[in-house]
Amino acid sequence: GEHGVASAFVSSRTPPRIGYAAGAHVVPAFRRNGRMQGPQRKPARVSSLPGAKVLFDPNAGPDLWWLLGQYVGDGQARTDRPEIGWSVGGSQENLARIRSILKRFGLHFWEDGPATNRRILTSSKHLRALCESFGRLAPDKYVPHDLLRLDAERTQAMIEGYLDADGCVSVSRLKAVDAWKATSTSLSLLQGIQRLCWRLGWAAGVS
C-alpha cells in the first residue's frame, strides 16, 4: 500500500553518518572525602556526526514535496558541492514561499540574477540527495518509481510545485474548465507526472 512511501523515500536518501572518536582528556586533581585524588583520564567515547547539516523528517509534510516539485520543474543540482538552485523567474509568490520553507528547515540561502529571472540557492547534502533522485538537469528529470504510490496529500503538493514552476493555464473557449499545461524536454518526467495525476483521479495526457 501507499502507507510509509514518503517516509521510506526520505529515509533512504539520508546521507551516511560519520563516526568519530571524542578525544580523551585529563581531569585535574580534586579532593574527595577529605582525600586528594590524582589526575584521572576519562575514556574516549565513540560518537557520530550527521552527514548533512539538516536531516529532514521522514514524515515531512506537503511543503517539502512542493519544494521537490519546484525542483523538478526549474531546479538544478551541482556535482562538485551539495548545492541546489531554483530558477524562479519573476514569480514573487513562489520566491517568497521557497524562502519561507528553507528558513523553516534551518537552511541558509542566497539569491542572484535580476528580478525577472531570480535564482535562489542553498546547500544541504540531504536535500541535494532528495532532489537528485529526480535527476540533475532538465533532459534527465523523471519521477522515481517508488513515488508512484505516494499518498494523495504529498502527491498533490508535488504536482502543484511542478506546475507552479513549469506550468501555465491553457485557456480554451471550447472548455468550461481551464486546463494546466506543462512543457518539458524529458518525456519520462511528463509520463511520471501523468501517472501521479491519475493517482489523484485527474485527467492527464501527454502529447
Short mmCIF file of C-alpha atoms in Angstrom, two decimals:
data_model
loop_
_atom_site.label_atom_id
_atom_site.label_comp_id
_atom_site.label_asym_id
_atom_site.label_seq_id
_atom_site.Cartn_x
_atom_site.Cartn_y
_atom_site.Cartn_z
CA GLY A 1 0.00 0.00 0.00
CA GLU A 2 0.93 3.68 -0.03
CA HIS A 3 1.45 3.93 3.75
CA GLY A 4 5.01 4.92 4.55
CA VAL A 5 6.10 5.57 0.95
CA ALA A 6 7.07 9.19 1.70
CA SER A 7 8.89 8.21 4.89
CA ALA A 8 10.78 5.38 3.18
CA PHE A 9 11.78 7.65 0.29
CA VAL A 10 13.16 10.41 2.55
CA SER A 11 14.90 7.95 4.89
CA SER A 12 16.54 6.07 2.02
CA ARG A 13 18.24 9.28 0.85
CA THR A 14 19.66 10.13 4.29
CA PRO A 15 23.44 10.69 3.99
CA PRO A 16 25.60 8.20 5.95
CA ARG A 17 26.60 9.19 9.44
CA ILE A 18 30.30 9.84 10.00
CA GLY A 19 31.87 8.13 13.04
CA TYR A 20 34.49 9.89 15.12
CA ALA A 21 36.25 9.33 18.45
CA ALA A 22 35.88 12.03 21.06
CA GLY A 23 39.38 12.75 22.43
CA ALA A 24 40.21 11.59 25.94
CA HIS A 25 41.12 14.36 28.35
CA VAL A 26 42.67 14.62 31.81
CA VAL A 27 40.55 15.73 34.75
CA PRO A 28 42.61 17.80 37.27
CA ALA A 29 43.26 16.52 40.82
CA PHE A 30 40.40 17.12 43.24
CA ARG A 31 39.52 16.39 46.91
CA ARG A 32 37.01 13.64 47.71
CA ASN A 33 36.05 12.60 51.28
CA GLY A 34 38.99 14.57 52.66
CA ARG A 35 41.48 12.79 50.44
CA MET A 36 43.29 14.18 47.45
CA GLN A 37 42.58 12.28 44.27
CA GLY A 38 45.15 12.21 41.49
CA PRO A 39 44.51 13.23 37.89
CA GLN A 40 42.09 10.94 36.09
CA ARG A 41 41.75 10.27 32.39
CA LYS A 42 38.23 9.98 31.03
CA PRO A 43 37.95 7.27 28.38
CA ALA A 44 37.37 8.26 24.75
CA ARG A 45 33.82 7.77 23.54
CA VAL A 46 32.69 6.93 20.05
CA SER A 47 30.02 9.23 18.70
CA SER A 48 28.71 10.24 15.30
CA LEU A 49 28.06 13.31 13.25
CA PRO A 50 25.28 13.60 10.67
CA GLY A 51 26.47 13.57 7.09
CA ALA A 52 24.33 16.64 6.37
CA LYS A 53 23.65 19.96 8.03
CA VAL A 54 19.91 19.30 8.00
CA LEU A 55 18.19 15.91 8.17
CA PHE A 56 14.58 16.09 7.05
CA ASP A 57 11.75 14.49 8.98
CA PRO A 58 10.87 11.27 7.14
CA ASN A 59 7.21 12.21 7.61
CA ALA A 60 7.73 15.76 6.31
CA GLY A 61 4.52 17.41 5.22
CA PRO A 62 3.43 18.96 1.91
CA ASP A 63 5.94 21.86 1.93
CA LEU A 64 8.92 19.57 1.29
CA TRP A 65 7.06 17.89 -1.58
CA TRP A 66 6.02 21.23 -3.09
CA LEU A 67 9.70 22.25 -2.95
CA LEU A 68 10.70 18.99 -4.67
CA GLY A 69 8.07 19.69 -7.34
CA GLN A 70 9.62 23.13 -7.86
CA TYR A 71 12.99 21.44 -8.28
CA VAL A 72 11.59 19.00 -10.83
CA GLY A 73 10.25 21.93 -12.85
CA ASP A 74 13.01 24.52 -12.56
CA GLY A 75 15.79 23.23 -10.33
CA GLN A 76 19.44 22.28 -10.77
CA ALA A 77 21.91 20.35 -8.59
CA ARG A 78 25.68 20.81 -8.54
CA THR A 79 28.01 17.81 -8.74
CA ASP A 80 31.07 19.40 -7.13
CA ARG A 81 29.35 20.55 -3.95
CA PRO A 82 25.99 19.98 -2.17
CA GLU A 83 24.29 22.99 -3.76
CA ILE A 84 20.75 23.14 -5.16
CA GLY A 85 19.22 26.05 -7.06
CA TRP A 86 15.73 27.01 -8.19
CA SER A 87 15.15 29.36 -11.13
CA VAL A 88 12.06 31.24 -10.02
CA GLY A 89 11.71 33.76 -12.84
CA GLY A 90 9.53 36.72 -11.93
CA SER A 91 7.14 34.91 -9.56
CA GLN A 92 7.42 36.77 -6.26
CA GLU A 93 4.88 34.39 -4.71
CA ASN A 94 6.98 31.29 -5.49
CA LEU A 95 10.17 33.06 -4.40
CA ALA A 96 8.61 34.05 -1.06
CA ARG A 97 7.36 30.51 -0.46
CA ILE A 98 10.75 28.92 -1.19
CA ARG A 99 12.41 31.41 1.19
CA SER A 100 9.86 30.56 3.89
CA ILE A 101 10.32 26.79 3.51
CA LEU A 102 14.13 26.97 3.55
CA LYS A 103 14.02 29.19 6.66
CA ARG A 104 11.74 26.69 8.39
CA PHE A 105 14.20 23.90 7.54
CA GLY A 106 17.01 25.96 9.07
CA LEU A 107 18.90 26.26 5.77
CA HIS A 108 20.96 29.30 4.80
CA PHE A 109 20.18 30.51 1.27
CA TRP A 110 21.28 33.22 -1.13
CA GLU A 111 19.93 34.72 -4.36
CA ASP A 112 21.26 36.04 -7.64
CA GLY A 113 20.02 37.29 -11.00
CA PRO A 114 17.72 40.16 -12.00
CA ALA A 115 14.17 40.50 -10.67
CA THR A 116 12.72 38.96 -13.85
CA ASN A 117 14.93 35.86 -13.66
CA ARG A 118 15.64 35.33 -9.97
CA ARG A 119 17.51 32.29 -8.71
CA ILE A 120 17.59 31.07 -5.12
CA LEU A 121 20.25 28.63 -3.87
CA THR A 122 21.01 26.63 -0.75
CA SER A 123 23.48 23.97 0.36
CA SER A 124 22.49 20.69 2.00
CA LYS A 125 23.74 17.14 1.38
CA HIS A 126 20.41 15.63 2.34
CA LEU A 127 18.25 17.98 0.27
CA ARG A 128 20.55 17.51 -2.71
CA ALA A 129 20.24 13.73 -2.36
CA LEU A 130 16.45 14.05 -2.36
CA CYS A 131 16.46 16.39 -5.36
CA GLU A 132 18.96 14.31 -7.35
CA SER A 133 16.59 11.35 -7.06
CA PHE A 134 14.53 13.18 -9.71
CA GLY A 135 17.54 13.81 -11.98
CA ARG A 136 20.03 16.68 -12.08
CA LEU A 137 19.33 18.60 -15.31
CA ALA A 138 16.13 19.13 -17.33
CA PRO A 139 16.57 16.40 -20.00
CA ASP A 140 17.15 13.61 -17.44
CA LYS A 141 14.42 14.54 -14.93
CA TYR A 142 11.93 11.80 -14.03
CA VAL A 143 9.62 10.67 -11.22
CA PRO A 144 11.21 7.83 -9.17
CA HIS A 145 9.19 4.63 -9.48
CA ASP A 146 8.81 4.24 -5.72
CA LEU A 147 6.88 7.54 -5.59
CA LEU A 148 4.08 6.35 -7.87
CA ARG A 149 2.31 5.09 -4.70
CA LEU A 150 2.83 8.32 -2.74
CA ASP A 151 -0.13 9.37 -0.58
CA ALA A 152 -2.61 11.88 -2.05
CA GLU A 153 -1.63 14.92 0.06
CA ARG A 154 2.07 14.78 -0.84
CA THR A 155 1.34 13.79 -4.44
CA GLN A 156 -0.85 16.85 -4.90
CA ALA A 157 1.75 19.12 -3.26
CA MET A 158 4.48 17.81 -5.58
CA ILE A 159 2.34 18.23 -8.72
CA GLU A 160 1.37 21.76 -7.66
CA GLY A 161 5.04 22.61 -7.05
CA TYR A 162 5.93 21.30 -10.51
CA LEU A 163 3.12 23.23 -12.22
CA ASP A 164 3.95 26.41 -10.27
CA ALA A 165 7.47 26.13 -11.73
CA ASP A 166 6.94 24.73 -15.21
CA GLY A 167 3.25 25.08 -15.96
CA CYS A 168 0.72 27.58 -17.22
CA VAL A 169 -3.05 27.74 -17.56
CA SER A 170 -4.22 26.81 -21.05
CA VAL A 171 -7.37 28.87 -21.68
CA SER A 172 -9.89 27.43 -24.13
CA ARG A 173 -13.22 28.87 -25.19
CA LEU A 174 -14.39 25.37 -26.04
CA LYS A 175 -13.98 24.02 -22.50
CA ALA A 176 -15.86 25.00 -19.37
CA VAL A 177 -12.77 24.36 -17.22
CA ASP A 178 -9.31 25.72 -17.96
CA ALA A 179 -6.51 23.15 -18.07
CA TRP A 180 -2.96 23.26 -16.75
CA LYS A 181 -0.23 22.69 -19.31
CA ALA A 182 3.48 21.97 -18.82
CA THR A 183 6.27 21.56 -21.36
CA SER A 184 9.41 19.52 -20.69
CA THR A 185 12.43 18.17 -22.57
CA SER A 186 12.03 14.91 -20.61
CA LEU A 187 9.32 12.50 -21.77
CA SER A 188 10.00 10.30 -18.72
CA LEU A 189 9.17 13.21 -16.42
CA LEU A 190 5.90 14.00 -18.19
CA GLN A 191 4.85 10.35 -18.09
CA GLY A 192 5.67 10.22 -14.36
CA ILE A 193 3.66 13.39 -13.66
CA GLN A 194 0.81 11.91 -15.73
CA ARG A 195 0.76 8.79 -13.55
CA LEU A 196 0.77 10.89 -10.38
CA CYS A 197 -2.21 12.85 -11.74
CA TRP A 198 -4.02 9.59 -12.44
CA ARG A 199 -3.40 8.59 -8.81
CA LEU A 200 -5.45 11.62 -7.78
CA GLY A 201 -8.17 10.89 -10.32
CA TRP A 202 -7.15 13.84 -12.52
CA ALA A 203 -7.33 13.52 -16.29
CA ALA A 204 -3.87 14.00 -17.82
CA GLY A 205 -2.45 13.43 -21.28
CA VAL A 206 0.96 13.67 -22.91
CA SER A 207 1.39 14.94 -26.45
#
